[in-house]
PDB file of C-alpha atoms in Angstrom:
ATOM      1  CA  ASP A   1      20.936  -5.297  -0.882  1.00  0.00           C
ATOM      2  CA  VAL A   2      20.046  -7.952   1.544  1.00  0.00           C
ATOM      3  CA  LEU A   3      16.901  -7.915   3.919  1.00  0.00           C
ATOM      4  CA  PRO A   4      16.982  -8.355   7.676  1.00  0.00           C
ATOM      5  CA  VAL A   5      15.555 -11.831   8.409  1.00  0.00           C
ATOM      6  CA  LEU A   6      14.104 -12.337  11.669  1.00  0.00           C
ATOM      7  CA  PRO A   7      14.358 -15.874  12.407  1.00  0.00           C
ATOM      8  CA  ALA A   8      10.358 -17.489  12.784  1.00  0.00           C
ATOM      9  CA  ARG A   9      11.426 -19.128  16.328  1.00  0.00           C
ATOM     10  CA  CYS A  10      13.263 -15.939  17.712  1.00  0.00           C
ATOM     11  CA  SER A  11      14.843 -15.835  20.951  1.00  0.00           C
ATOM     12  CA  VAL A  12      12.886 -12.682  22.110  1.00  0.00           C
ATOM     13  CA  LYS A  13      10.431 -13.281  25.260  1.00  0.00           C
ATOM     14  CA  ILE A  14       7.102 -13.087  22.990  1.00  0.00           C
ATOM     15  CA  GLN A  15       5.161 -11.507  25.980  1.00  0.00           C
ATOM     16  CA  PRO A  16       7.062  -8.804  27.467  1.00  0.00           C
ATOM     17  CA  LEU A  17       7.505  -7.679  24.041  1.00  0.00           C
ATOM     18  CA  SER A  18       4.401  -7.731  22.967  1.00  0.00           C
ATOM     19  CA  ARG A  19       2.858  -6.138  25.844  1.00  0.00           C
ATOM     20  CA  ALA A  20       5.510  -3.391  25.319  1.00  0.00           C
ATOM     21  CA  VAL A  21       4.097  -2.369  22.158  1.00  0.00           C
ATOM     22  CA  ALA A  22       0.644  -2.932  22.734  1.00  0.00           C
ATOM     23  CA  ARG A  23       0.858  -0.465  26.088  1.00  0.00           C
ATOM     24  CA  LEU A  24       2.650   1.829  23.221  1.00  0.00           C
ATOM     25  CA  ILE A  25      -0.334   1.386  20.519  1.00  0.00           C
ATOM     26  CA  ASP A  26      -2.867   1.627  23.173  1.00  0.00           C
ATOM     27  CA  ASN A  27      -2.280   5.220  24.136  1.00  0.00           C
ATOM     28  CA  ARG A  28      -3.489   5.729  20.632  1.00  0.00           C
ATOM     29  CA  PRO A  29      -6.641   6.537  19.370  1.00  0.00           C
ATOM     30  CA  SER A  30      -9.239   3.733  19.358  1.00  0.00           C
ATOM     31  CA  PHE A  31      -8.706   0.849  16.976  1.00  0.00           C
ATOM     32  CA  SER A  32     -12.212  -0.399  17.286  1.00  0.00           C
ATOM     33  CA  ARG A  33     -13.280   1.525  14.257  1.00  0.00           C
ATOM     34  CA  LEU A  34     -10.706   0.231  11.927  1.00  0.00           C
ATOM     35  CA  SER A  35     -10.737  -2.859   9.612  1.00  0.00           C
ATOM     36  CA  VAL A  36      -7.414  -4.673   8.150  1.00  0.00           C
ATOM     37  CA  GLU A  37      -8.187  -4.007   4.514  1.00  0.00           C
ATOM     38  CA  ASN A  38      -6.429  -5.577   1.579  1.00  0.00           C
ATOM     39  CA  LEU A  39      -3.943  -3.238  -0.087  1.00  0.00           C
ATOM     40  CA  ASP A  40      -4.758  -1.327  -3.248  1.00  0.00           C
ATOM     41  CA  ARG A  41      -3.134  -1.579  -6.433  1.00  0.00           C
ATOM     42  CA  PRO A  42      -0.811   1.732  -6.033  1.00  0.00           C
ATOM     43  CA  SER A  43      -0.028   0.659  -2.440  1.00  0.00           C
ATOM     44  CA  ARG A  44       1.211  -3.046  -3.675  1.00  0.00           C
ATOM     45  CA  ARG A  45       3.532  -1.135  -6.647  1.00  0.00           C
ATOM     46  CA  ARG A  46       5.158   0.969  -4.031  1.00  0.00           C
ATOM     47  CA  PHE A  47       5.604  -1.992  -1.529  1.00  0.00           C
ATOM     48  CA  SER A  48       9.488  -3.063  -0.654  1.00  0.00           C
ATOM     49  CA  ALA A  49      10.065  -5.627   1.796  1.00  0.00           C
ATOM     50  CA  GLU A  50      12.306  -4.313   4.842  1.00  0.00           C
ATOM     51  CA  ALA A  51      11.627  -7.629   6.717  1.00  0.00           C
ATOM     52  CA  ARG A  52      10.817 -11.292   6.174  1.00  0.00           C
ATOM     53  CA  ILE A  53       9.740 -14.188   8.220  1.00  0.00           C
ATOM     54  CA  ASP A  54       8.970 -17.885   7.170  1.00  0.00           C
ATOM     55  CA  LEU A  55       6.518 -19.809   8.745  1.00  0.00           C
ATOM     56  CA  HIS A  56       7.216 -23.116   6.782  1.00  0.00           C
ATOM     57  CA  GLY A  57       6.793 -26.092   9.228  1.00  0.00           C
ATOM     58  CA  TYR A  58       4.544 -24.242  11.598  1.00  0.00           C
ATOM     59  CA  SER A  59       0.969 -25.625  12.527  1.00  0.00           C
ATOM     60  CA  MET A  60      -1.912 -23.923  12.889  1.00  0.00           C
ATOM     61  CA  ASP A  61      -0.923 -22.032  16.132  1.00  0.00           C
ATOM     62  CA  VAL A  62       1.066 -19.049  14.649  1.00  0.00           C
ATOM     63  CA  ASN A  63      -0.391 -16.366  16.689  1.00  0.00           C
ATOM     64  CA  ASN A  64       1.928 -15.989  19.013  1.00  0.00           C
ATOM     65  CA  THR A  65       4.859 -15.531  16.362  1.00  0.00           C
ATOM     66  CA  LEU A  66       3.270 -13.309  14.226  1.00  0.00           C
ATOM     67  CA  GLU A  67       2.573 -11.119  17.255  1.00  0.00           C
ATOM     68  CA  ALA A  68       6.077 -11.065  18.570  1.00  0.00           C
ATOM     69  CA  PHE A  69       7.218 -10.711  14.994  1.00  0.00           C
ATOM     70  CA  CYS A  70       5.069  -7.611  13.961  1.00  0.00           C
ATOM     71  CA  ALA A  71       5.639  -6.269  17.745  1.00  0.00           C
ATOM     72  CA  LYS A  72       9.546  -6.559  16.384  1.00  0.00           C
ATOM     73  CA  CYS A  73       9.189  -5.044  13.475  1.00  0.00           C
ATOM     74  CA  ILE A  74       6.976  -1.909  14.887  1.00  0.00           C
ATOM     75  CA  LEU A  75       9.928  -1.468  17.453  1.00  0.00           C
ATOM     76  CA  LEU A  76      12.418  -1.688  14.800  1.00  0.00           C
ATOM     77  CA  GLY A  77      10.366   1.116  12.691  1.00  0.00           C
ATOM     78  CA  LEU A  78       9.787  -1.537   9.587  1.00  0.00           C
ATOM     79  CA  ARG A  79       6.498  -1.140   7.866  1.00  0.00           C
ATOM     80  CA  ASN A  80       6.745  -3.396   4.992  1.00  0.00           C
ATOM     81  CA  VAL A  81       7.355  -7.295   6.099  1.00  0.00           C
ATOM     82  CA  VAL A  82       6.768 -10.601   3.917  1.00  0.00           C
ATOM     83  CA  ILE A  83       4.967 -13.651   5.695  1.00  0.00           C
ATOM     84  CA  THR A  84       6.050 -16.615   4.061  1.00  0.00           C
ATOM     85  CA  THR A  85       3.353 -19.864   4.493  1.00  0.00           C
ATOM     86  CA  GLY A  86       3.937 -21.850   1.469  1.00  0.00           C
ATOM     87  CA  LYS A  87       1.521 -22.854  -1.144  1.00  0.00           C
ATOM     88  CA  GLY A  88       0.879 -26.299   0.522  1.00  0.00           C
ATOM     89  CA  GLY A  89      -2.811 -27.304   2.033  1.00  0.00           C
ATOM     90  CA  GLY A  90      -2.904 -23.989   2.630  1.00  0.00           C
ATOM     91  CA  VAL A  91      -3.594 -24.546   7.047  1.00  0.00           C
ATOM     92  CA  VAL A  92      -0.711 -22.147   7.803  1.00  0.00           C
ATOM     93  CA  LYS A  93      -1.839 -19.214   5.316  1.00  0.00           C
ATOM     94  CA  ASN A  94      -5.565 -19.468   6.747  1.00  0.00           C
ATOM     95  CA  ALA A  95      -4.479 -19.051  10.393  1.00  0.00           C
ATOM     96  CA  THR A  96      -2.130 -16.102   8.772  1.00  0.00           C
ATOM     97  CA  LEU A  97      -4.990 -14.264   7.273  1.00  0.00           C
ATOM     98  CA  THR A  98      -7.165 -15.064   9.895  1.00  0.00           C
ATOM     99  CA  TRP A  99      -4.603 -13.403  12.438  1.00  0.00           C
ATOM    100  CA  LEU A 100      -3.554 -10.587  10.262  1.00  0.00           C
ATOM    101  CA  LYS A 101      -7.752  -9.900   9.501  1.00  0.00           C
ATOM    102  CA  SER A 102      -8.100  -9.717  13.249  1.00  0.00           C
ATOM    103  CA  ASN A 103      -5.160  -7.527  14.403  1.00  0.00           C
ATOM    104  CA  PRO A 104      -5.889  -3.833  13.571  1.00  0.00           C
ATOM    105  CA  LYS A 105      -3.430  -2.797  16.032  1.00  0.00           C
ATOM    106  CA  TYR A 106      -0.463  -3.992  14.692  1.00  0.00           C
ATOM    107  CA  VAL A 107      -1.633  -4.338  10.659  1.00  0.00           C
ATOM    108  CA  VAL A 108      -2.795  -1.472   7.917  1.00  0.00           C
ATOM    109  CA  GLY A 109      -3.341  -3.833   5.454  1.00  0.00           C
ATOM    110  CA  PHE A 110      -2.067  -6.676   3.569  1.00  0.00           C
ATOM    111  CA  PHE A 111      -1.975  -8.751  -0.140  1.00  0.00           C
ATOM    112  CA  GLU A 112      -0.876 -12.245  -1.206  1.00  0.00           C
ATOM    113  CA  ILE A 113       1.859 -12.025  -3.379  1.00  0.00           C
ATOM    114  CA  MET A 114       1.283 -13.792  -6.475  1.00  0.00           C
ATOM    115  CA  ASP A 115       4.189 -15.939  -8.429  1.00  0.00           C
ATOM    116  CA  ALA A 116       4.345 -16.243 -12.390  1.00  0.00           C
ATOM    117  CA  ARG A 117       1.819 -19.128 -12.362  1.00  0.00           C
ATOM    118  CA  GLY A 118      -0.790 -16.955 -10.341  1.00  0.00           C
ATOM    119  CA  GLU A 119      -0.111 -19.061  -6.912  1.00  0.00           C
ATOM    120  CA  SER A 120       0.754 -17.391  -3.336  1.00  0.00           C
ATOM    121  CA  GLY A 121       3.020 -18.815  -0.904  1.00  0.00           C
ATOM    122  CA  ALA A 122       3.818 -15.370   0.945  1.00  0.00           C
ATOM    123  CA  ILE A 123       1.676 -12.172   1.976  1.00  0.00           C
ATOM    124  CA  GLY A 124       3.218  -8.740   1.699  1.00  0.00           C
ATOM    125  CA  VAL A 125       2.178  -6.940   5.145  1.00  0.00           C
ATOM    126  CA  HIS A 126       2.077  -3.057   5.591  1.00  0.00           C
ATOM    127  CA  LEU A 127       2.533  -2.513   9.451  1.00  0.00           C
ATOM    128  CA  ARG A 128       1.234   0.660  11.610  1.00  0.00           C
ATOM    129  CA  ARG A 129       3.431   2.931  12.792  1.00  0.00           C
ATOM    130  CA  MET A 130       4.371   3.386  16.312  1.00  0.00           C
TER     131      MET A 130
END
């Protein structure tokens, strides 16, 4: 059972894709009242990744890549995705967490995926429906 892996540096034009998804999402009720919350334990247990993206090698500027990735997943009907940031210094991870918290149009919730040693190098994200 192989998950689709969408390349981090995909050939999809970011702006048209993001605008298309934004138009579809903007026609729905206001997201101004919503906040992105960490997923609760039952939601984490039911989480099954449908796509993943690897941000190794990125610097702090991950916003456009994350927006394009989330927009593409929403258009494809994928709701549970994994974003791999790596365990390193945390620059990419912090930028990713900041983006996830500030984009309730795309993100319902997220949680850090812990390994056997309790370290996190990936984030599980639950995306909104179209």
